[in-house]
Short mmCIF file of C-alpha atoms in Angstrom, two decimals:
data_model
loop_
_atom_site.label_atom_id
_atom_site.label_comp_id
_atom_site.label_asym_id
_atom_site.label_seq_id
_atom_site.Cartn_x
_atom_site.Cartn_y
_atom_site.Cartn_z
CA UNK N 11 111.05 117.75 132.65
CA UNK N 12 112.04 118.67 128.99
CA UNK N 13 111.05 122.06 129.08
CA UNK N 14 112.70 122.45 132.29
CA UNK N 15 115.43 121.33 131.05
CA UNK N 16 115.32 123.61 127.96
CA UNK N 17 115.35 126.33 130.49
CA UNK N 18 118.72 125.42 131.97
CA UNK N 19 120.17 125.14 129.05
CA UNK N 20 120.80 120.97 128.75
CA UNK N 21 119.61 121.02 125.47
CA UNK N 22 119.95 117.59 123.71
CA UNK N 23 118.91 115.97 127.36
CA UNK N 24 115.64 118.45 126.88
CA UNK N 25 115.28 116.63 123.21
CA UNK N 26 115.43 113.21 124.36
CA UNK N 27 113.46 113.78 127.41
CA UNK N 28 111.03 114.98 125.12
CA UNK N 29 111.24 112.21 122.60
CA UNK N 30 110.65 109.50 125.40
CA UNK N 31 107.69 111.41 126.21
CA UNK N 32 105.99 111.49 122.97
CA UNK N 33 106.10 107.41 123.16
CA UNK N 34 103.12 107.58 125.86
CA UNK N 35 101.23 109.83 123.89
CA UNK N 36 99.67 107.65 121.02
CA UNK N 37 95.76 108.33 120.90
CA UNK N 38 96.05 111.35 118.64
CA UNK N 39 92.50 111.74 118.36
CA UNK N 40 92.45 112.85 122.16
CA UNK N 41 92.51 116.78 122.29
CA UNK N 42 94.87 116.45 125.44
CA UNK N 43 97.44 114.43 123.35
CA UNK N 44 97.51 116.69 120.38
CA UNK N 45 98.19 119.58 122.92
CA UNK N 46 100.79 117.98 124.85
CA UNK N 47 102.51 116.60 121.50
CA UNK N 48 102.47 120.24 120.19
CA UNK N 49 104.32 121.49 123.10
CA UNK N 50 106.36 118.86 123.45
CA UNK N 51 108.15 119.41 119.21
CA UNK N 52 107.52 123.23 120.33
CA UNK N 53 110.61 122.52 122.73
CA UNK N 54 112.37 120.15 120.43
CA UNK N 55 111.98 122.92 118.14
CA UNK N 56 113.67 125.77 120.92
CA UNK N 57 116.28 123.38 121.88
CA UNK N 58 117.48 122.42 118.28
CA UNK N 59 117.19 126.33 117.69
CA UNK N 60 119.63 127.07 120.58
CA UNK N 61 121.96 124.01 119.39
CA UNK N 62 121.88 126.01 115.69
CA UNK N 63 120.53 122.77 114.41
CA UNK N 64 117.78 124.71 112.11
CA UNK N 65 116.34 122.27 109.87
CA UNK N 66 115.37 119.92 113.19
CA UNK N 67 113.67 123.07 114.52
CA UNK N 68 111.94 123.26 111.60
CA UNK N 69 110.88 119.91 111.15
CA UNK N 70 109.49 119.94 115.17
CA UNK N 71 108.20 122.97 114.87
CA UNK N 72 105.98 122.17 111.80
CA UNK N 73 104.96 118.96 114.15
CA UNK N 74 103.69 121.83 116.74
CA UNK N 75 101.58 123.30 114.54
CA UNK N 76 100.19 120.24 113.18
CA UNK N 77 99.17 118.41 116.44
CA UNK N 78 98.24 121.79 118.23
CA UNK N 79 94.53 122.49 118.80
CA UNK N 80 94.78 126.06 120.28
CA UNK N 81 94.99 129.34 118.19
CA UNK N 82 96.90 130.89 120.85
CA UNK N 83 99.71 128.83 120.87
CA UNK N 84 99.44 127.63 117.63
CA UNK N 85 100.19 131.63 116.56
CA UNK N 86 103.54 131.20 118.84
CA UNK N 87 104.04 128.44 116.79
CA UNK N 88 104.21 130.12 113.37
CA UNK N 89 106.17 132.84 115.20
CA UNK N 90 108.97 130.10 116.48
CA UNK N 91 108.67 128.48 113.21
CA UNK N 92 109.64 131.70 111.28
CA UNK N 93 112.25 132.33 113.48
CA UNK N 94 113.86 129.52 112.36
CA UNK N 95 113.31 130.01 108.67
CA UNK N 96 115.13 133.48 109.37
CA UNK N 97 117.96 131.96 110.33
CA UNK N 98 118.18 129.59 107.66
CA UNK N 99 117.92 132.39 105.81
CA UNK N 100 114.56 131.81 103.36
CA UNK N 101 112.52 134.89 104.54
CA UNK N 102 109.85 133.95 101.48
CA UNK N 103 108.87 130.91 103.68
CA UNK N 104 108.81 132.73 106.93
CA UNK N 105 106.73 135.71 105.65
CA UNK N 106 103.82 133.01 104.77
CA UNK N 107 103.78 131.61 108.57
CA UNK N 108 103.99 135.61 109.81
CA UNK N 109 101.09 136.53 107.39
CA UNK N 110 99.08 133.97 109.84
CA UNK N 111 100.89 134.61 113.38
CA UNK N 112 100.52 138.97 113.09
CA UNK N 113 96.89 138.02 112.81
CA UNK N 114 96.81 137.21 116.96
CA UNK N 115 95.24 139.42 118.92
CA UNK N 116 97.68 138.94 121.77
CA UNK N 117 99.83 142.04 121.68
CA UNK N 118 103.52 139.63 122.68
CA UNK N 119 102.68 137.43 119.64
CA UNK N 120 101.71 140.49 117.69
CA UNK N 121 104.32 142.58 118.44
CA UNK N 122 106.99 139.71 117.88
CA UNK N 123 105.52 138.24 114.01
CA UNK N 124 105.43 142.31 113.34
CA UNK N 125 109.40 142.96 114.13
CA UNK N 126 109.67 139.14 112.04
CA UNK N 127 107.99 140.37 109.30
CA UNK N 128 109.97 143.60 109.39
CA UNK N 129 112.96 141.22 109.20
CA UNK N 130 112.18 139.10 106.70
CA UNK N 131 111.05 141.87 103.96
CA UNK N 132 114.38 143.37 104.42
CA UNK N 133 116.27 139.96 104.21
CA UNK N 134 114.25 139.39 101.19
CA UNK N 135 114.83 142.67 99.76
CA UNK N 136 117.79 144.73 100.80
CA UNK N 137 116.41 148.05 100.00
CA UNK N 138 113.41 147.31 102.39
CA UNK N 139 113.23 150.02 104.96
CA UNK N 140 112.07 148.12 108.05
CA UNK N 141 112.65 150.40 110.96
CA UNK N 142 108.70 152.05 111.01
CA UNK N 143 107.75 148.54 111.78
CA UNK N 144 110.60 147.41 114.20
CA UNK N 145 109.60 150.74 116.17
CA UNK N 146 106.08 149.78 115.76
CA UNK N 147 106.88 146.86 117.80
CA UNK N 148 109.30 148.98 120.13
CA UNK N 149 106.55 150.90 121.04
CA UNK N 150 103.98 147.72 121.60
CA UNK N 151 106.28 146.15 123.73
CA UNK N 152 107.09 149.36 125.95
CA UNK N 153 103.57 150.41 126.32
CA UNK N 154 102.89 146.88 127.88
CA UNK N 155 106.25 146.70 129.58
CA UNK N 156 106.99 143.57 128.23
CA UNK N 157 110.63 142.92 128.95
CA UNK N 158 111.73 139.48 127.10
CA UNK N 159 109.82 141.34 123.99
CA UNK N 160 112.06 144.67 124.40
CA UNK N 161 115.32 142.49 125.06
CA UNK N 162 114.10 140.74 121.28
CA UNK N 163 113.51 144.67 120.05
CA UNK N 164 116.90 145.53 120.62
CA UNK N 165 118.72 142.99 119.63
CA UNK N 166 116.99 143.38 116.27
CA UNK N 167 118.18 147.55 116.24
CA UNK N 168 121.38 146.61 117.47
CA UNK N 169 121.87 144.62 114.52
CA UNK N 170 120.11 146.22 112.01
CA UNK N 171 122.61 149.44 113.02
CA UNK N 172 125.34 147.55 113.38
CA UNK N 173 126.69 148.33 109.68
CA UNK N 174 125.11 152.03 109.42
CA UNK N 175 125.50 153.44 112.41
CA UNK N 176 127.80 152.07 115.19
CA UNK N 177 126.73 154.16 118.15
CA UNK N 178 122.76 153.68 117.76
CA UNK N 179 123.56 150.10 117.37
CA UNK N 180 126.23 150.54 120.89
CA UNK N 181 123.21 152.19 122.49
CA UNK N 182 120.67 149.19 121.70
CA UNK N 183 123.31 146.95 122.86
CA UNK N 184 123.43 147.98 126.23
CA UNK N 185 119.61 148.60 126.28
CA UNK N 186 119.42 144.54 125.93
CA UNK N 187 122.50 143.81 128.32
CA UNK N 188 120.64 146.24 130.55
CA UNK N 189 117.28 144.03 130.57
CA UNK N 190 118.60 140.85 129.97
CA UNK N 191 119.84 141.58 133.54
CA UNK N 192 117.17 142.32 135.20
CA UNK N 193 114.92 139.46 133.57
CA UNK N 194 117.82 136.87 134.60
CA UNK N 195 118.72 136.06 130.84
CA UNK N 196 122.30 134.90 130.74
CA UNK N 197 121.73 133.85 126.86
CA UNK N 198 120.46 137.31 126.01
CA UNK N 199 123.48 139.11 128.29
CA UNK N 200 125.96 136.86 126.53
CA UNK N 201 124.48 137.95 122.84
CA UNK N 202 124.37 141.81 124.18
CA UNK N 203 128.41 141.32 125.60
CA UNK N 204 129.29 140.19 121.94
CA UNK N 205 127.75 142.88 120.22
CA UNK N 206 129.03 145.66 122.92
CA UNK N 207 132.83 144.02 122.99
CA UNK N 208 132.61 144.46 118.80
CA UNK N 209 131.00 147.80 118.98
CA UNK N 210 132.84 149.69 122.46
CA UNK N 211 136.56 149.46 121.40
CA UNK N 212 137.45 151.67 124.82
CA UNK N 213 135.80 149.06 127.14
CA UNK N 214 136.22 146.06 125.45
CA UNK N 215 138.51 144.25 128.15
CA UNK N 216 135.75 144.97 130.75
CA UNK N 217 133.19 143.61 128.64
CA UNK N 218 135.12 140.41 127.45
CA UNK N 219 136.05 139.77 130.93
CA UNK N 220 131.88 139.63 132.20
CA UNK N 221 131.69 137.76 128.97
CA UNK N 222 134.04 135.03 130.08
CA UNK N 223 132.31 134.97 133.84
CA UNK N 224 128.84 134.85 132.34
CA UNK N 225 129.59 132.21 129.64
CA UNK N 226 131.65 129.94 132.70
CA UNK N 227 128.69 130.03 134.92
CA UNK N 228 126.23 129.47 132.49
CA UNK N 229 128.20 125.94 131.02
CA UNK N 230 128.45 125.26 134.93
CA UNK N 231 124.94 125.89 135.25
CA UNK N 232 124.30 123.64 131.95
CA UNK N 233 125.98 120.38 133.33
CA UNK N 234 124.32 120.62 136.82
CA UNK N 235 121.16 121.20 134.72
CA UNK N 236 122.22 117.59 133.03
CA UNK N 237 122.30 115.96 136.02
CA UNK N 238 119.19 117.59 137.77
CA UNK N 239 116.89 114.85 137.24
CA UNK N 240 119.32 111.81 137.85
CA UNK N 241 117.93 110.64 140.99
CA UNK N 242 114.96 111.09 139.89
CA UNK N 243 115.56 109.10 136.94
CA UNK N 244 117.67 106.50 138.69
CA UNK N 245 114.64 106.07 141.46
CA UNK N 246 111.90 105.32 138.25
CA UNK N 247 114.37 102.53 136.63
CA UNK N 248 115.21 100.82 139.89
CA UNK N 249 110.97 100.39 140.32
CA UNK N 250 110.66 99.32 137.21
CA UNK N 251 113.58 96.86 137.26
CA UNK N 252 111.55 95.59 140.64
CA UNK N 253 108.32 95.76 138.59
CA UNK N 254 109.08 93.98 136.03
CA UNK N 255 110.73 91.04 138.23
CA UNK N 256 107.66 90.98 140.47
CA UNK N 257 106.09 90.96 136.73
CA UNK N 258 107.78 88.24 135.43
CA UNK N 259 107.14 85.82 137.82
CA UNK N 260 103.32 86.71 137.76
CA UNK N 261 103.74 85.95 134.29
CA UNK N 262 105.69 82.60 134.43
CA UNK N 263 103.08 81.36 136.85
CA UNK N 264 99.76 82.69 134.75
CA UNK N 265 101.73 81.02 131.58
CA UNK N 266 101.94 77.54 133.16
CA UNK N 267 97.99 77.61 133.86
CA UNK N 268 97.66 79.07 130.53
CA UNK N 269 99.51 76.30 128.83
CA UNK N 270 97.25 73.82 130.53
CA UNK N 271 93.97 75.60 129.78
CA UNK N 272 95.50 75.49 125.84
CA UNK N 273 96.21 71.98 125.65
CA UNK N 274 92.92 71.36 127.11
CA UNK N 275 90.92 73.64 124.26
CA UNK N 276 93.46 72.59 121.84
CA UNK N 277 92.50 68.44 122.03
CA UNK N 278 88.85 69.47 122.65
CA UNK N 279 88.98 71.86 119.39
CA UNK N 280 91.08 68.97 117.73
CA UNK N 281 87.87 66.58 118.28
CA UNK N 282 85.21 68.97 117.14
CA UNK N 283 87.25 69.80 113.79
CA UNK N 284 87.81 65.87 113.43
CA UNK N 285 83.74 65.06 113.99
CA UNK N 286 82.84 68.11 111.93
CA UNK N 287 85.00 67.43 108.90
CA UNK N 288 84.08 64.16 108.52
CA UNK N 289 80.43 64.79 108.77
CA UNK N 290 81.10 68.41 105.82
CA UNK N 291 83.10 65.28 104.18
CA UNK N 292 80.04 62.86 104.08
CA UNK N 293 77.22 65.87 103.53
CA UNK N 294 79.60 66.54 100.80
CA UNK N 295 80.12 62.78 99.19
CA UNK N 296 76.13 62.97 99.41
CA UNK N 297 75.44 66.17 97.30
CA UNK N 298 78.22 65.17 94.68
CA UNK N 299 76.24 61.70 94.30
CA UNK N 300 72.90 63.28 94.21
CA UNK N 301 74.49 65.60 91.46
CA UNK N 302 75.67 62.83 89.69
CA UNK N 303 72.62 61.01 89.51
CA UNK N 304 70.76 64.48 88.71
CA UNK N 305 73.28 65.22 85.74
CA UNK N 306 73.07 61.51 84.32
CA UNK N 307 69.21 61.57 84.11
CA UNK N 308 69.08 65.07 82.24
CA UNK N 309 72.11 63.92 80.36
CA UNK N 310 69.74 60.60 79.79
CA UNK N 311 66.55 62.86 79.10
CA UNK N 312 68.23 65.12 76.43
CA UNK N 313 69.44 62.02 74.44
CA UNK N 314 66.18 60.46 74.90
CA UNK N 315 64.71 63.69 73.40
CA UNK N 316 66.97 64.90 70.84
CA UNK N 317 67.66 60.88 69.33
CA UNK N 318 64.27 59.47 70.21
CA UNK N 319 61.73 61.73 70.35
CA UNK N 320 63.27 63.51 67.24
CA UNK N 321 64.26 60.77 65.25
CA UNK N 322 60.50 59.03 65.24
CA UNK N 323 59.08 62.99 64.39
CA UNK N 324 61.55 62.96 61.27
CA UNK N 325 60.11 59.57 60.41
CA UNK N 326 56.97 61.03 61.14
CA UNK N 327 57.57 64.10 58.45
CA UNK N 328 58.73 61.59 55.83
CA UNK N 329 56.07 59.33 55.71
CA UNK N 330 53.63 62.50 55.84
CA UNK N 331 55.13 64.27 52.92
CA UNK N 332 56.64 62.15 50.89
CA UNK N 333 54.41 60.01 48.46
CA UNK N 334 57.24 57.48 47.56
CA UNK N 335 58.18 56.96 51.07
CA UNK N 336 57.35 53.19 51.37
CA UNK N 337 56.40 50.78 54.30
CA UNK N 338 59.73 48.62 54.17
CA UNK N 339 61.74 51.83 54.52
CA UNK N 340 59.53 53.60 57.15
CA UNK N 341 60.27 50.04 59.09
CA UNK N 342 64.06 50.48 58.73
CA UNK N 343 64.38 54.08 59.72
CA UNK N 344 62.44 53.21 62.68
CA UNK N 345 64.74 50.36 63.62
CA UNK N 346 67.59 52.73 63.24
CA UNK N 347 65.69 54.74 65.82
CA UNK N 348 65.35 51.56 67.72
CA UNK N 349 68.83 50.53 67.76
CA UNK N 350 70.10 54.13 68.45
CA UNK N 351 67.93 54.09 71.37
CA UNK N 352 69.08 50.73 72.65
CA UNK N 353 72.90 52.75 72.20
CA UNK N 354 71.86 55.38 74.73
CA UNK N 355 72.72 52.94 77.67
CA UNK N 356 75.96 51.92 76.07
CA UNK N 357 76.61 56.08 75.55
CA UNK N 358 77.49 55.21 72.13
CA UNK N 359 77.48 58.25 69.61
CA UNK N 360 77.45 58.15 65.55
CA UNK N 361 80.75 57.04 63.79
CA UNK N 362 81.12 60.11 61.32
CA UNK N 363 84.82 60.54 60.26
CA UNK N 364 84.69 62.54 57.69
CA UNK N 365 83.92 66.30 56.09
CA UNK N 366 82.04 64.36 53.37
CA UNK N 367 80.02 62.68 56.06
CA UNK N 368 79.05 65.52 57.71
CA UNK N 369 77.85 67.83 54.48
CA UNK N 370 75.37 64.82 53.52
CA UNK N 371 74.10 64.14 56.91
CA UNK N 372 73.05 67.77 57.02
CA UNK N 373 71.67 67.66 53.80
CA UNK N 374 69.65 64.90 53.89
CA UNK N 375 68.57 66.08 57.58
CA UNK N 376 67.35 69.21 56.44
CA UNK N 377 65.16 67.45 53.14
CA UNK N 378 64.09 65.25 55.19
CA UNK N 379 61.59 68.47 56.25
CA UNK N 380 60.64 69.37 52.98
CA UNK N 381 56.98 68.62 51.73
CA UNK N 382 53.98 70.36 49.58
CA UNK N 383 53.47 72.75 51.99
CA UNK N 384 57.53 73.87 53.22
CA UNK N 385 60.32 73.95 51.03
CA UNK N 386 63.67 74.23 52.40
CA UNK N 387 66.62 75.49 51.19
CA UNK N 388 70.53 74.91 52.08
CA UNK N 389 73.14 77.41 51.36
CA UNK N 390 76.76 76.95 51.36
CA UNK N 391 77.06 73.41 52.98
CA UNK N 392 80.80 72.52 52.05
CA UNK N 393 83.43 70.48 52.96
CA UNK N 394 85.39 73.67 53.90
CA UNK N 395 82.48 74.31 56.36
CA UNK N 396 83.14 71.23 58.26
CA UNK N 397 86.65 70.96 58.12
CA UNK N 398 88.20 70.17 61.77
CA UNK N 399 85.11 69.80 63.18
CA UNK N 400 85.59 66.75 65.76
CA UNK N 401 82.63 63.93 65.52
CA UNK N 402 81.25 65.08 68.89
CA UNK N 403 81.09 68.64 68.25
CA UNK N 404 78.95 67.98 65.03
CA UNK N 405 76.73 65.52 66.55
CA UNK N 406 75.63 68.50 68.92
CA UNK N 407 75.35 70.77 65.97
CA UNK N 408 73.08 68.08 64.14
CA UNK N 409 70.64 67.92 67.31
CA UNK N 410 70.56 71.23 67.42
CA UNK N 411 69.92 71.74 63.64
CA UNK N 412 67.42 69.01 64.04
CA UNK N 413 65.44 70.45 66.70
CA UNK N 414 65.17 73.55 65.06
CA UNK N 415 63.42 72.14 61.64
CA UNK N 416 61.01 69.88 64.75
CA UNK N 417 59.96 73.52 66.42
CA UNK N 418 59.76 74.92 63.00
CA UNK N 419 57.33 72.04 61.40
CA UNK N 420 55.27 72.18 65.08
CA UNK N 421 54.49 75.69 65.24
CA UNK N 422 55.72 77.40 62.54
CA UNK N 423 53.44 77.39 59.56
CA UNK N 424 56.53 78.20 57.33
CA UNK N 425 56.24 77.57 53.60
CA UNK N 426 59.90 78.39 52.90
CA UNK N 427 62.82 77.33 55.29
CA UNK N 428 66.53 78.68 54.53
CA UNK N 429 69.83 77.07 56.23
CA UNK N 430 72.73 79.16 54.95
CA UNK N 431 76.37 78.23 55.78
CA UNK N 432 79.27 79.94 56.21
CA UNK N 433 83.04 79.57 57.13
CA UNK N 434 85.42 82.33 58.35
CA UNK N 435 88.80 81.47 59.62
CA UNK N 436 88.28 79.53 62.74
CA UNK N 437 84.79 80.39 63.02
CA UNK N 438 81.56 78.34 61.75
CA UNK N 439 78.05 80.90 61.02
CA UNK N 440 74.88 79.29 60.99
CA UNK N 441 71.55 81.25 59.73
CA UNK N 442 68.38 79.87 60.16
CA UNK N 443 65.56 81.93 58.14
CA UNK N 444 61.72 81.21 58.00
CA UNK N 445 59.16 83.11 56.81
CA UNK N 446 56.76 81.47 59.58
CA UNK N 447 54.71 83.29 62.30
CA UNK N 448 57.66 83.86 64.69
CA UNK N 449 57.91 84.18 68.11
CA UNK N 450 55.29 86.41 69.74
CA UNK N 451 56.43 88.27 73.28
CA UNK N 452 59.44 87.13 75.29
CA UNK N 453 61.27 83.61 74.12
CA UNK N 454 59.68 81.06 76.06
CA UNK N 455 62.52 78.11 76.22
CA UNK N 456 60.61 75.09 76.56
CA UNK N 457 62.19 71.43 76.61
CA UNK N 458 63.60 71.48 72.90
CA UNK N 459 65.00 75.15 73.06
CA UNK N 460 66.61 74.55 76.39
CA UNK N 461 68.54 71.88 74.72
CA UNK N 462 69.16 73.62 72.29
CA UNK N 463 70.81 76.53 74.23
CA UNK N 464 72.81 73.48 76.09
CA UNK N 465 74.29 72.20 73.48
CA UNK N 466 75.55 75.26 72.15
CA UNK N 467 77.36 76.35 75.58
CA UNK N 468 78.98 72.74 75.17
CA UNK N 469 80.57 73.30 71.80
CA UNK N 470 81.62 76.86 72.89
CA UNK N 471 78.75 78.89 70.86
CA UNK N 472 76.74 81.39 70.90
CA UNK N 473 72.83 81.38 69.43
CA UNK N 474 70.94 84.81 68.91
CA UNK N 475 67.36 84.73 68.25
CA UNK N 476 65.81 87.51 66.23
CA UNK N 477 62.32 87.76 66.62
CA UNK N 478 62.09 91.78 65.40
CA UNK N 479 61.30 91.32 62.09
CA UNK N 480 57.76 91.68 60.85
CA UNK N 481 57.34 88.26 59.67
CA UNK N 482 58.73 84.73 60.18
CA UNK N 483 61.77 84.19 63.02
CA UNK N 484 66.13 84.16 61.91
CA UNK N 485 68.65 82.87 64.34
CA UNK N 486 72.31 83.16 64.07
CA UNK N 487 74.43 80.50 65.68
CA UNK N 488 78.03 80.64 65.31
CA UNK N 489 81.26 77.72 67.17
CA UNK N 490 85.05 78.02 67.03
CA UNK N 491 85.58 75.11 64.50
CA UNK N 492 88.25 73.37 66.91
#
């Protein structure tokens, strides 16, 4: 319908015809869509052309070529395209779509992008001599007797004469009045009448006067064209209007039943969510308890360990190396270990509150580990080092300090043990050195280390151990002091 209507001239009608059929064709992956689509801006693009509305044509034209899946038509394409460009007057553009449409083997198309090209070197550069090529395509187009190409030939000398020599440009005139004729063109015979009226001052009258009675039949011929499909179009709406009663009340009806069927799945769903979330909700109550319980007895083994199972091994290493170590004093330390372990239940920790506190408790810790056989050393254990460090936070850090000198006297065989301290800003260093056997292979953590490693994640750390060098084992730990 929109091409026909193209053809009779009812131009915007052809545009929005065509527009309202692009809305059925969506699946542009199907070859038959991208064809029809491509024809369908094709004509947008003629019809804007015809309406002088150039930068629509090109627009719709440049959708042709992009949806089109054809060589043929997609050279008629670039041709239409460059047409347009022409008249907008930017030949540069147009000669880059004609370098790909003269490339058709089709001798119309050819013939056509060769009398383009021809006029777009000369737009582009006025001293251009184009007329070998617009008789190149003269001659293509009279050899095949192609008529709406000869009409397009000499309209093209008409013009190009127009300026430089009047009757050449007089004789082309009536050359393309003369076929326009005979191929039933009344656009073409009402470009040829307004070249000949300009050119034939004699005959002018005559001429104007055909003009006039050409240009009145051909608006009469437009508005019947807008009109042509009317009934047509009157007879689809007045179906679908029925359609789309006969539609609704189908609807209506299937929505009542469907309204039903929802409420029903609706209070069934309803129950299934209620009986499923409370039985996620109980599965759930049941894991966090078991967690709970699992978290409070490795909580409960690590204290057992570290205050303990430590504690009675420090006694141990006291009464082992250390000749003046009496009975009375080996009883209270172990009754300190006693009473701390009673504490566990009541999750009590040690009362430390000071800086002072804390530098003697590691001191005396680390001592406690020396004998004939290990000497141990501590380096740079100052208040500073322990200032803002909260009681909990150190009590890790003595466990951890603790179990360290336990692994070392164990398995070891260290003579010389060095703990060197060190503050920087917010940040506490720790280096443990021994000149022990080390670590052979990959780190095994066994109960102490794992513990060890826990405690540091709790006060934010980080623990590194370097088992590289060629004798005895260091390990860097380092905590934000607060």
């Amino acid at each position: 319908m929109a091409i026909i209507q193209t053809h009779y001239g009812d131009f915007y009608g052809s545009i929005e015809t065509s527009l309202e059929a692009n809305h059925f064709l969506k699946n542009e992956n199907d070859s038959i869509t991208k064809r029809d689509l491509a024809a369908s801006y094709n004509n947008m693009g003629i019809a804007s052309a015809f309406l002088y509305n150039y930068d629509n044509a090109v627009a719709f034209y440049k959708n042709a070529i992009k949806y089109s899946n054809n060589n043929k038509y997609r050279y008629i394409y670039y041709n239409n395209l460059s047409d347009a460009l022409l008249s907008q007057r930017n030949p540069k553009m147009a000669q880059k779509y004609l370098e790909y449409a003269i490339q058709d083997k089709d001798y119309k198309n050819k013939s056509r992008a060769l009398n383009n090209l021809a006029r777009a070197k000369q737009i582009n550069d006025k001293s251009y001599n184009p007329l070998p090529e617009f008789y190149h395509a003269l001659e293509i187009r009279e050899k095949n007797n192609d008529l709406e190409g000869l009409n397009s030939s000499y309209a093209t000398l008409a013009n190009f004469f127009f300026e430089k020599d009047k009757n050449k440009s007089l004789e082309f005139a009536n050359k393309m009045l003369k076929t326009s004729i005979e191929i039933r063109n009344p656009e073409d015979q009402l470009q040829a009448l307004q070249k000949i009226i300009n050119l034939d001052k004699n005959n002018y009258q005559k001429y104007f006067k055909r003009f006039q009675e050409i240009n009145d039949s051909t608006q009469i011929a437009r508005n019947n064209a807008k009109n042509q499909f009317a009934y047509f179009r009157y007879g689809i709406e007045k179906e679908k209007t029925k359609n789309q009663t006969l539609m609704a009340e189908q609807i209506k009806n299937e929505n009542h039943i469907l309204k039903q069927y929802f409420l029903s799945a609706a209070l069934v769903l309803i129950i299934i969510i209620t009986v499923l979330s409370y039985r996620k909700r109980q599965i759930r109550l049941k894991k966090e308890k078991e967690l709970e319980v699992k978290n409070t007895e490795l909580k409960m083994s690590k204290k057992v360990h570290d205050v303990v199972a430590n504690g009675i091994y420090q006694v141990m290493t006291k009464i082992e190396n250390q000749e003046s170590f009496d009975k009375e004093k080996a009883l209270d330390e172990l009754e300190f270990v006693y009473e701390k372990s009673r504490d566990l239940s009541y999750e009590k920790l040690d009362q430390i509150n000071s800086e002072k506190d804390f530098k003697e408790k590691i001191s005396s810790l680390i001592a406690s580990f020396k004998n004939d056989e290990t000497e141990t050393y501590t380096v740079g254990n100052e208040h500073e080092v322990w200032s803002g460090i909260s009681p909990s936070d150190f009590e890790e850090l003595y466990q951890i300090i603790r179990e360290l000198l336990v692994n070392m006297k164990k398995h070891s065989q260290a003579t010389r043990v060095i703990f060197k301290f060190e503050r920087t800003g917010n940040l506490v260093q720790i280096q443990y050195t021994d000149n022990g056997i080390g670590i052979s292979g990959d780190l095994i953590h066994k109960n102490g280390l794992t513990n060890t490693v826990s405690r540091i994640d709790t006060i934010k750390g980080a623990i590194i151990f370097d088992n590289k060098t060629e004798k005895g084992l260091k390990i860097n730990i380092s905590f934000p002091a607060s």
